[in-house]
Short mmCIF file of C-alpha atoms and ligand atoms in Angstrom, two decimals:
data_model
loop_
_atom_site.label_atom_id
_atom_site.label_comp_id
_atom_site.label_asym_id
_atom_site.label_seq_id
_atom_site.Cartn_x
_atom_site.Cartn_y
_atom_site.Cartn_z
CA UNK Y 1 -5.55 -23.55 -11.98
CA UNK Y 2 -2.37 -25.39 -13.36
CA UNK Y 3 -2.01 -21.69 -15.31
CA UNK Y 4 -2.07 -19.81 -11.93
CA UNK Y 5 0.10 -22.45 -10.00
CA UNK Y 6 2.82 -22.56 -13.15
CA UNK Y 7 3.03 -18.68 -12.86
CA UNK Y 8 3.06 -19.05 -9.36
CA UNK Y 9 6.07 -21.54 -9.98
CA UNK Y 10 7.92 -19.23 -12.01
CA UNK Y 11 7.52 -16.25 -10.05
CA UNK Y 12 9.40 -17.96 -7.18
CA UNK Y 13 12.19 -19.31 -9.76
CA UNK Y 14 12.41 -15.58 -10.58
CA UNK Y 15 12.67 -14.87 -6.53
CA UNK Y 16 15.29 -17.45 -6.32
CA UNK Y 17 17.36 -16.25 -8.76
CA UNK Y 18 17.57 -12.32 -7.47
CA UNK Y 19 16.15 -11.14 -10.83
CA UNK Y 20 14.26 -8.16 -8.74
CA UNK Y 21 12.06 -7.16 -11.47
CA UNK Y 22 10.46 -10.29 -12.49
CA UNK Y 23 10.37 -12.01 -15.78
CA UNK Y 24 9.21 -10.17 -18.70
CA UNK Y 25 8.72 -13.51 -20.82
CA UNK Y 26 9.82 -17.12 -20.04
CA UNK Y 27 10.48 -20.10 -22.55
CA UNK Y 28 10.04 -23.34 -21.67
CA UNK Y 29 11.78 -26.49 -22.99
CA UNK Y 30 11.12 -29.92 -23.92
CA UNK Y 31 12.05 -32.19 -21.00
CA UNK Y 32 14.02 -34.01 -23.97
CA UNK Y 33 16.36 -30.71 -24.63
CA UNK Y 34 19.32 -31.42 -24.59
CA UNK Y 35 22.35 -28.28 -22.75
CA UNK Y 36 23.02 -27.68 -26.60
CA UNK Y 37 20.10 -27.20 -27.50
CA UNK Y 38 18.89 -24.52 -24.82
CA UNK Y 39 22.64 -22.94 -25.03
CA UNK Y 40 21.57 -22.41 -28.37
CA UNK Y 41 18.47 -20.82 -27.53
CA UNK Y 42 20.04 -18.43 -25.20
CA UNK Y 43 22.44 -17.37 -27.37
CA UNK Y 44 20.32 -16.58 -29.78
CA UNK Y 45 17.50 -14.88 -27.53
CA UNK Y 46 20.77 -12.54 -26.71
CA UNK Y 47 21.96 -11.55 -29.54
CA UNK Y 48 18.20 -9.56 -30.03
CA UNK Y 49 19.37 -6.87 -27.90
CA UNK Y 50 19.50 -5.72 -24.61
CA UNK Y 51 18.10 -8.99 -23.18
CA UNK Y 52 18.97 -11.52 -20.44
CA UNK Y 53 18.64 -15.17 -20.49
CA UNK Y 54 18.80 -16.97 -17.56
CA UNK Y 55 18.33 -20.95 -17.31
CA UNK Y 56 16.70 -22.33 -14.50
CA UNK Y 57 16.65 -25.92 -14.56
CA UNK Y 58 13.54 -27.92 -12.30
CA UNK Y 59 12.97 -30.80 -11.90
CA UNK Y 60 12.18 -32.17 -15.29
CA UNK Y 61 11.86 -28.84 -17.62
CA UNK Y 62 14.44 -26.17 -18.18
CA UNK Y 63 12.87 -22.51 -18.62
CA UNK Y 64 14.39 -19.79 -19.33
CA UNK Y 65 13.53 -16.36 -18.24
CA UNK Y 66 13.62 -13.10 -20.17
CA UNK Y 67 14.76 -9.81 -19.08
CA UNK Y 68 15.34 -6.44 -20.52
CA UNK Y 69 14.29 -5.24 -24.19
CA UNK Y 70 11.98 -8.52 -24.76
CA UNK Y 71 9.63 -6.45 -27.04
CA UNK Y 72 11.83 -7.63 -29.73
CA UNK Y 73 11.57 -11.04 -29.78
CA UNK Y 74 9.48 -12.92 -32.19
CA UNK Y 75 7.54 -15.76 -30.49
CA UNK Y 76 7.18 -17.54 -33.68
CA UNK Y 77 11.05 -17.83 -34.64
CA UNK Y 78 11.58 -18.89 -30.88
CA UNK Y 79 8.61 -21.86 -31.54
CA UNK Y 80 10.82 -22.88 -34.11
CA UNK Y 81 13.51 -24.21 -32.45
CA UNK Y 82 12.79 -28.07 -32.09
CA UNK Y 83 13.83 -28.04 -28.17
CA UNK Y 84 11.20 -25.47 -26.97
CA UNK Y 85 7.68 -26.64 -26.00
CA UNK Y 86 6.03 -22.77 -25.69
CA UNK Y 87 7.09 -19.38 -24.64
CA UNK Y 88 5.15 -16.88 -22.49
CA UNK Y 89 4.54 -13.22 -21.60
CA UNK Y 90 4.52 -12.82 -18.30
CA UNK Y 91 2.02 -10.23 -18.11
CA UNK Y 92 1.30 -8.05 -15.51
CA UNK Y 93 3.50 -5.27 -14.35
CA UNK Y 94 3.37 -5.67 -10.89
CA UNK Y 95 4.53 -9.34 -9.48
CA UNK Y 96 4.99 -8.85 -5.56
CA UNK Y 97 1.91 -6.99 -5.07
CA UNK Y 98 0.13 -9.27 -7.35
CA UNK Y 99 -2.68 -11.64 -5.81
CA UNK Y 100 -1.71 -14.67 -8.45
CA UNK Y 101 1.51 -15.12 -7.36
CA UNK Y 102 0.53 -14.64 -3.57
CA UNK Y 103 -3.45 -15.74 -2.85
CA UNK Y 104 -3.69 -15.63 0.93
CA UNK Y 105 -4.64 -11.67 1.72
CA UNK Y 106 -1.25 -9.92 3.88
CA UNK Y 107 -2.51 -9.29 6.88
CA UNK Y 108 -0.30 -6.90 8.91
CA UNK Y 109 0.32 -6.40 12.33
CA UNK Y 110 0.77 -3.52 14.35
CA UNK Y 111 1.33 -4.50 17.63
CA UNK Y 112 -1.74 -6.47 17.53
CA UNK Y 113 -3.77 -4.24 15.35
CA UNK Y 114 -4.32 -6.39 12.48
CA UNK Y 115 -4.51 -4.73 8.64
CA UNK Y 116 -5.72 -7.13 6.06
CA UNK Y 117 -7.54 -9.73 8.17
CA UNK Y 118 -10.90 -10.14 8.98
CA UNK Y 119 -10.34 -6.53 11.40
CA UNK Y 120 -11.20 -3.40 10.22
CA UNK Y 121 -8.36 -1.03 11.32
CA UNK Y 122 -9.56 2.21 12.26
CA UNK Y 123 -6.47 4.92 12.52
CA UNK Y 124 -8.14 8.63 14.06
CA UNK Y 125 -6.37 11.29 14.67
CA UNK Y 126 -5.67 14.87 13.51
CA UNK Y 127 -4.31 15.76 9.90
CA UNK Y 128 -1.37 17.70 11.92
CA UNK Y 129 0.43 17.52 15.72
CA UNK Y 130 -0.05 20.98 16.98
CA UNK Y 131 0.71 21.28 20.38
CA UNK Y 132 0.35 18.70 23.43
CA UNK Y 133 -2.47 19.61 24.55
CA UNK Y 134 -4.49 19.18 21.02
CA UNK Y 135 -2.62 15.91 20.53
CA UNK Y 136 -2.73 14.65 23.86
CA UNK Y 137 -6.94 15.59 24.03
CA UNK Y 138 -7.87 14.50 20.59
CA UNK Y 139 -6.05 10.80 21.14
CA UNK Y 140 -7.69 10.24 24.55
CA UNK Y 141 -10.65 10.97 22.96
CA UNK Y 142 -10.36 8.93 19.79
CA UNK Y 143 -9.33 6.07 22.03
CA UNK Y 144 -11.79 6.04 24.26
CA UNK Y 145 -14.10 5.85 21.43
CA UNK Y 146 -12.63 2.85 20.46
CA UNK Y 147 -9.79 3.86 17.57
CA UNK Y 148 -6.87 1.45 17.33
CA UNK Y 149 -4.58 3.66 16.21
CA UNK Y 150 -3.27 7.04 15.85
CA UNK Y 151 -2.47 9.50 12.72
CA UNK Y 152 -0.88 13.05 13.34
CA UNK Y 153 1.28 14.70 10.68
CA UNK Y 154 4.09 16.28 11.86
CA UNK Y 155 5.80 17.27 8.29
CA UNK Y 156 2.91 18.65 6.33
CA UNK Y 157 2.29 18.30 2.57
CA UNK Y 158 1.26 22.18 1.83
CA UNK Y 159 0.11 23.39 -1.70
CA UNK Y 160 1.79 27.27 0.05
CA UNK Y 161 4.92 27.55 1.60
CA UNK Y 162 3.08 30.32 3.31
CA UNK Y 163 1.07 28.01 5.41
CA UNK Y 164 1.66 25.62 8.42
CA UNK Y 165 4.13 23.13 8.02
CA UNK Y 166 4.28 20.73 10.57
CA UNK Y 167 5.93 20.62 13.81
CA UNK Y 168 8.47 18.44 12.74
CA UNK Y 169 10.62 16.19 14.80
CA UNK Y 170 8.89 17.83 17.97
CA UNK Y 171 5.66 17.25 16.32
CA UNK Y 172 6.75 13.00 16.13
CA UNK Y 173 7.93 13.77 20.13
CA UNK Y 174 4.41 15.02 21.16
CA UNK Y 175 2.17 12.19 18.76
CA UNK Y 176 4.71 9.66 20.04
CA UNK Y 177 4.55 10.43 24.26
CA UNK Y 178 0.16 10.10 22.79
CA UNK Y 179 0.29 7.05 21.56
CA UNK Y 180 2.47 5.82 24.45
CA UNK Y 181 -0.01 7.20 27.02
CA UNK Y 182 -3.15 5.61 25.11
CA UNK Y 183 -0.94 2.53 24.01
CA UNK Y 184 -1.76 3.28 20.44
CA UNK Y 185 0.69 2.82 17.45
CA UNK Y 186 0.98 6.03 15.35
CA UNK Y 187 1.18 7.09 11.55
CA UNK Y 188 2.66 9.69 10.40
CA UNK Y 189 4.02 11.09 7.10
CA UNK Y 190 7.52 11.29 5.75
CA UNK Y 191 8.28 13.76 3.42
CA UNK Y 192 12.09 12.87 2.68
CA UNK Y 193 14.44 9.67 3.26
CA UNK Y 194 16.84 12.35 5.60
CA UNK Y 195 14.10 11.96 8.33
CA UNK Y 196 14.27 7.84 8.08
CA UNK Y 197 15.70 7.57 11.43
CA UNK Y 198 13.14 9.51 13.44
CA UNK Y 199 10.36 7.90 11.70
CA UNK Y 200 11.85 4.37 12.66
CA UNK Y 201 11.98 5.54 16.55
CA UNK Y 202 9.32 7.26 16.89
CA UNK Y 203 6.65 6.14 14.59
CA UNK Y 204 4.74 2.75 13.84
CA UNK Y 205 3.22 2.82 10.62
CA UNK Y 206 4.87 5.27 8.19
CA UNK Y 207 2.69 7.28 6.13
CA UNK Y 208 3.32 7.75 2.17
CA UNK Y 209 1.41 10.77 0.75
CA UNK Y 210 -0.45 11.11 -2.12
CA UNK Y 211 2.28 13.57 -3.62
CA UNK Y 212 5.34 11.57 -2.98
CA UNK Y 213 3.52 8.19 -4.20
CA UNK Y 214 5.95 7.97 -7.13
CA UNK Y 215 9.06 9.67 -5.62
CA UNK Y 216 10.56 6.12 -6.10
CA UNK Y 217 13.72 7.18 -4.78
CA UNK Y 218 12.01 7.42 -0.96
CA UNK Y 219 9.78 4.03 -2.28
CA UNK Y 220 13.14 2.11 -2.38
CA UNK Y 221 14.64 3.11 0.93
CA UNK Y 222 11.38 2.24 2.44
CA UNK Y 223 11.40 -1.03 0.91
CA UNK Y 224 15.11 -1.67 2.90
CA UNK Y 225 13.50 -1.61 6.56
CA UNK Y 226 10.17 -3.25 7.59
CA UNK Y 227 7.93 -1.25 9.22
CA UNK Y 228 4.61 -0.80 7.68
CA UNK Y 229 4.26 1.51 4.90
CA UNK Y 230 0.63 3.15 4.21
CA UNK Y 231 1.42 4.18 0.54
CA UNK Y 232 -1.62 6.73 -0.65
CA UNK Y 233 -2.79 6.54 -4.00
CA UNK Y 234 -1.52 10.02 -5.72
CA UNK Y 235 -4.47 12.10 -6.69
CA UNK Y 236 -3.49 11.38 -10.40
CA UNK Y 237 -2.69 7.64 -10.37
CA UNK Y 238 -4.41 5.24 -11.79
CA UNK Y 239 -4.85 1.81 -9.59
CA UNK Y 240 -1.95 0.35 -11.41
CA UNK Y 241 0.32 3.09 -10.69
CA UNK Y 242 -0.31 2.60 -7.17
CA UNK Y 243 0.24 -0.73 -7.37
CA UNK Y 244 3.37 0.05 -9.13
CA UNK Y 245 4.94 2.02 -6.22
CA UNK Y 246 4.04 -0.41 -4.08
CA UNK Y 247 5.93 -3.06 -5.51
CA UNK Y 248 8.96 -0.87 -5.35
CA UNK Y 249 8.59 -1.03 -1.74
CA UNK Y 250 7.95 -4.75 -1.93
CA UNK Y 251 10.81 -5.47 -4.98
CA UNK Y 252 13.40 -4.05 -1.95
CA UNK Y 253 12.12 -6.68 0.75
CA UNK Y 254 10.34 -4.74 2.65
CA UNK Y 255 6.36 -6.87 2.49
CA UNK Y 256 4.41 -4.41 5.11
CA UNK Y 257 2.45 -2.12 2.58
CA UNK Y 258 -1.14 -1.08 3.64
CA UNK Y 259 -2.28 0.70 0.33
CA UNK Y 260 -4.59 4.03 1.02
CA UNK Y 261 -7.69 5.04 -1.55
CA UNK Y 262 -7.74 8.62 -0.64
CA UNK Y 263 -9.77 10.31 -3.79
CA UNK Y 264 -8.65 11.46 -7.41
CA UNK Y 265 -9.08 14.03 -8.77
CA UNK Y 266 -11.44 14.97 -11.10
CA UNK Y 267 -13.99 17.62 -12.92
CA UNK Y 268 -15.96 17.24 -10.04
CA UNK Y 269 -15.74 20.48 -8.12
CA UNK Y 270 -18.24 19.69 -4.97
CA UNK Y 271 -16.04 17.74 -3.38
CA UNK Y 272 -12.35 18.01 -3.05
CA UNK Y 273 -11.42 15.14 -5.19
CA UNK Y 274 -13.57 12.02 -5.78
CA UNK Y 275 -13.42 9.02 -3.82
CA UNK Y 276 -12.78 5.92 -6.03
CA UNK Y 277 -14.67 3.45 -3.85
CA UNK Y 278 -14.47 1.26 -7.21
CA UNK Y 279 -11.04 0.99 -6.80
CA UNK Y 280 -11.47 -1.29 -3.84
CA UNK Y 281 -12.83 -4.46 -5.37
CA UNK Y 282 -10.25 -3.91 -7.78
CA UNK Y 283 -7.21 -3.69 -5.98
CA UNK Y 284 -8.55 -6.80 -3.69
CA UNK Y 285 -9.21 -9.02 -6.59
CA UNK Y 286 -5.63 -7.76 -8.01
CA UNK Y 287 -3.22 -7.88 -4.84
CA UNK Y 288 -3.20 -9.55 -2.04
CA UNK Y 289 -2.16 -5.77 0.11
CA UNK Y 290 -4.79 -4.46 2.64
CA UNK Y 291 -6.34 -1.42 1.36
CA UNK Y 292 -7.84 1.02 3.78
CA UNK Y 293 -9.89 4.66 2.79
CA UNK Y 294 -9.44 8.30 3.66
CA UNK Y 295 -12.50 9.70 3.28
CA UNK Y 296 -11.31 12.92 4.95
CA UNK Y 297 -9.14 14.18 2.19
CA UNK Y 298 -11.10 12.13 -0.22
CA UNK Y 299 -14.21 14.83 0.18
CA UNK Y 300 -12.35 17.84 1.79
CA UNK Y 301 -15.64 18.09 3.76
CA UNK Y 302 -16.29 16.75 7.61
CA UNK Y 303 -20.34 15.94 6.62
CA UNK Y 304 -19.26 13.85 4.03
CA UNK Y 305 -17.06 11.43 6.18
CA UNK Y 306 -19.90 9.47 7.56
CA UNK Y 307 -21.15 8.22 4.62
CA UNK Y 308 -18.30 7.51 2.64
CA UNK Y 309 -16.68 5.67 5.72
CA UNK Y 310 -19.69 3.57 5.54
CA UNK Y 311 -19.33 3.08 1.92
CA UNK Y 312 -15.89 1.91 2.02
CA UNK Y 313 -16.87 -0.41 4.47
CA UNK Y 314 -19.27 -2.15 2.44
CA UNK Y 315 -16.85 -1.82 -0.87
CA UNK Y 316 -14.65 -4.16 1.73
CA UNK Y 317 -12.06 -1.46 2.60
CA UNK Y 318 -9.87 -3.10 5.92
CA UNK Y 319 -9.91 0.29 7.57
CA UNK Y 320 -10.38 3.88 7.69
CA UNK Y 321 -7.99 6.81 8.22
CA UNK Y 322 -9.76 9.67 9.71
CA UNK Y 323 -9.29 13.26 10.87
CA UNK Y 324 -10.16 14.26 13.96
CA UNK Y 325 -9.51 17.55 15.75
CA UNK Y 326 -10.95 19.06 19.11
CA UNK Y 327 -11.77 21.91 17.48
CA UNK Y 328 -12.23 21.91 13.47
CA UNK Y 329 -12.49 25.70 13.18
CA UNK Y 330 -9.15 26.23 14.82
CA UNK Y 331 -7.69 23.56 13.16
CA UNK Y 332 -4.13 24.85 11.41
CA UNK Y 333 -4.32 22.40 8.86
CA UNK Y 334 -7.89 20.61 7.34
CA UNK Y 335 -10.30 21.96 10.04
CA UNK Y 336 -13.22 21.84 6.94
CA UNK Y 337 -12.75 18.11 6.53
CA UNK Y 338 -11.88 17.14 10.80
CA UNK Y 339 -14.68 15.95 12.45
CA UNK Y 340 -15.34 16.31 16.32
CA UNK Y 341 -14.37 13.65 18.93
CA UNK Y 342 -18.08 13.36 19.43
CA UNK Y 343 -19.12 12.52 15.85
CA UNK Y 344 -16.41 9.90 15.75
CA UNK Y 345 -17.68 8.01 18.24
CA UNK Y 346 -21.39 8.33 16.94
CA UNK Y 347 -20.08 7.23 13.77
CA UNK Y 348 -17.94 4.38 15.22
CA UNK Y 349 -21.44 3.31 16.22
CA UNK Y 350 -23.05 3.09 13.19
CA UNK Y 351 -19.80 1.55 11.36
CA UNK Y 352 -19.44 -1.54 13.75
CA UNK Y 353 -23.06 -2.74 12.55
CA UNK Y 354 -21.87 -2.22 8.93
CA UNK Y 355 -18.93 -4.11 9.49
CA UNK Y 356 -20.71 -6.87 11.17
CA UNK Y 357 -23.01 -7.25 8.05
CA UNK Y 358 -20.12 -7.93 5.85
CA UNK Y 359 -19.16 -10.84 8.40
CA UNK Y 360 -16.35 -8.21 9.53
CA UNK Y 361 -14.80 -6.46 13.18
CA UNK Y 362 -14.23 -3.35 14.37
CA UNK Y 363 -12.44 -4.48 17.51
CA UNK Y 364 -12.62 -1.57 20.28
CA UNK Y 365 -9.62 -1.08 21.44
CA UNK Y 366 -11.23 1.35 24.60
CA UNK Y 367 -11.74 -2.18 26.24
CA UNK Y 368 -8.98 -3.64 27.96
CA UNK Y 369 -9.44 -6.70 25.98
CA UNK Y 370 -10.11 -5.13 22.53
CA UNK Y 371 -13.47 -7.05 22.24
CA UNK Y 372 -16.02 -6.48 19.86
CA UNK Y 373 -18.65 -3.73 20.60
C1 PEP N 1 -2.62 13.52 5.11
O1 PEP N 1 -2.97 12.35 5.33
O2 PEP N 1 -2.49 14.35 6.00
C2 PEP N 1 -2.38 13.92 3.70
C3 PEP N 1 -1.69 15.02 3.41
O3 PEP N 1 -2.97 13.11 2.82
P1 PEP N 1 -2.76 12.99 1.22
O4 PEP N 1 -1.32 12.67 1.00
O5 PEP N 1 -3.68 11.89 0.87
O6 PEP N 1 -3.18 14.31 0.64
MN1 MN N 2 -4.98 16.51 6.18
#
């Protein structure tokens, strides 16, 4: 406890003094040390290399914190000096995202939808806009069934330049005027930081993919605005990874990251990749971010979404992202994985009791209220 609260304490000592990236070790002094005496210290710490030194003085103890090239600094010669009562690694690689220095789960909200809380956000919608109609029938259909919010991809991730790309701006138009008419926020993906502007008018949670989840360049420009981010785990990223590009986004100010298991992949040919449902537990008992599942392109099959959703309910995922399309075979992009309107809502069914065995909500948002079903 006074471990977790001292860390805690010099995590926000790091905030306060605009190093972005955290201490890499901190030494802590004697309350008797004198200015001399630490001076000397930091003088000495920086004439090791490429390190940074900076004093932060509290109420009673001085520390200071490390930066830079710390690997070469010998803890024992530091313990030496008289002045210094102990120095520390700090750890773990990620700091924002991390749960120690933050306990209380984020809980995001999305004009009233809230990620991270005791809700379990359910986003349905089609893996691409394709015309008005589709958009426009698959959303009134999704809502009625009781989604809260919308996806529709309107700049595609394709493995072919050959095949469908996305609508584009007039594909964030058409999911935009749906979510308007079913009073539904939207997600969509963003493919480059040219299109920020669109994505900020247009579009209510934006979507990270699993192939741009460490193009850190577009990380850092959406950590400089604060709408939601749902950052996908890349499909070969391990958990801290992901939690590495999220605290790029968080390092630039921006706190609204919903992090997205979507499958790795793996040997495993039946499925399209595998779905990490371990990864869940993990990254709750690691970070305080909501973490919600795909199980769509987790399996690259439509059967398999029912019982993975369920899964990742009772693994404690706070939501789902699913595809749904009005007619899978036709589908331009991911018809094998959509599933119907109708076996949404049957499944909606089935996940609202799951939910309510692990104490949770799926609020349905069909009902003027959003009450529970
Ligand atoms: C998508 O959600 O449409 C998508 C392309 O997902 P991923 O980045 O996880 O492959
Ligand atoms: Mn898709």
């Amino acid at each position: 406890m006074y471990q977790a609260s001292f860390i805690l304490y010099i995590y926000q000592l790091s905030a306060y003094t605009k190093i972005k990236g955290g201490f890499k070790m901190v030494i802590i002094f004697k309350p008797s040390a004198s200015k001399q005496e630490i001076l000397k210290v930091k003088t000495y710490v920086e004439s090791l290399g490429n390190i940074t030194a900076q004093p932060i003085e509290g109420q009673s103890t001085t520390i200071l914190g490390l930066v830079g090239d710390t690997a070469s600094i010998d803890a024992e010669a530091i313990n030496l000096y008289d002045c210094v009562d102990r120095i520390m690694k700090v750890a773990e690689a990620y700091k924002k995202a991390n749960r120690k220095f933050h306990p209380d789960n984020t809980v995001i909200d999305v004009r009233g939808r809230k990620i991270g809380g005791n809700e379990i956000a359910i986003i349905a919608g089609p893996c691409s806009v394709e015309s008005q109609e589709q958009i426009d029938e698959v959303a009134g259909k999704v809502c009625a069934y009781g989604a809260g919010l919308l996806r529709g991809g309107a700049y595609k991730p394709r493995t072919s330049p050959y095949a469908f790309q996305g609508m584009g701006p007039q594909g964030l138009e058409l999911l935009y005027a749906a979510g308007k008419k079913y009073d539904m926020p939207v997600v969509s993906e963003i493919m480059h930081p040219n299109h920020l502007d669109i994505f900020l008018e247009k579009v209510d949670i934006i979507q990270v993919g699993a192939r741009n989840m460490q193009n850190f360049e577009l990380l850092k420009e959406l950590g400089r605005i604060q709408k939601p981010i749902l950052l996908k785990r890349g499909f070969a990223a391990t958990i801290e990874e992901l939690l590495m590009s999220a605290e790029y986004i968080l390092a630039e100010g921006n706190p609204n990251v919903i992090l997205c298991e979507r499958g790795i992949r793996t040997f495993e040919p039946s499925t399209r990749n595998s779905l990490d449902l371990s990864s869940i537990p993990i990254i709750k008992r690691n970070s305080h971010l909501p973490v919600i599942v795909d199980p769509s392109h987790a399996t690259g099959l439509w059967w398999m979404v029912e019982p993975m959703s369920k899964a990742a309910i009772a693994a404690g995922a706070d939501g789902l992202i699913i595809e749904v399309h009005n007619n899978p075979q036709m589908a331009k992009c991911d018809g094998q994985q959509s599933i119907t309107p109708a076996s949404f809502e049957e499944l909606l069914k089935k996940l609202c009791v799951i939910a309510q065995v692990e104490g949770r909500e799926i609020k349905n948002w069909a009902a003027p209220t959003g009450t529970p079903q």
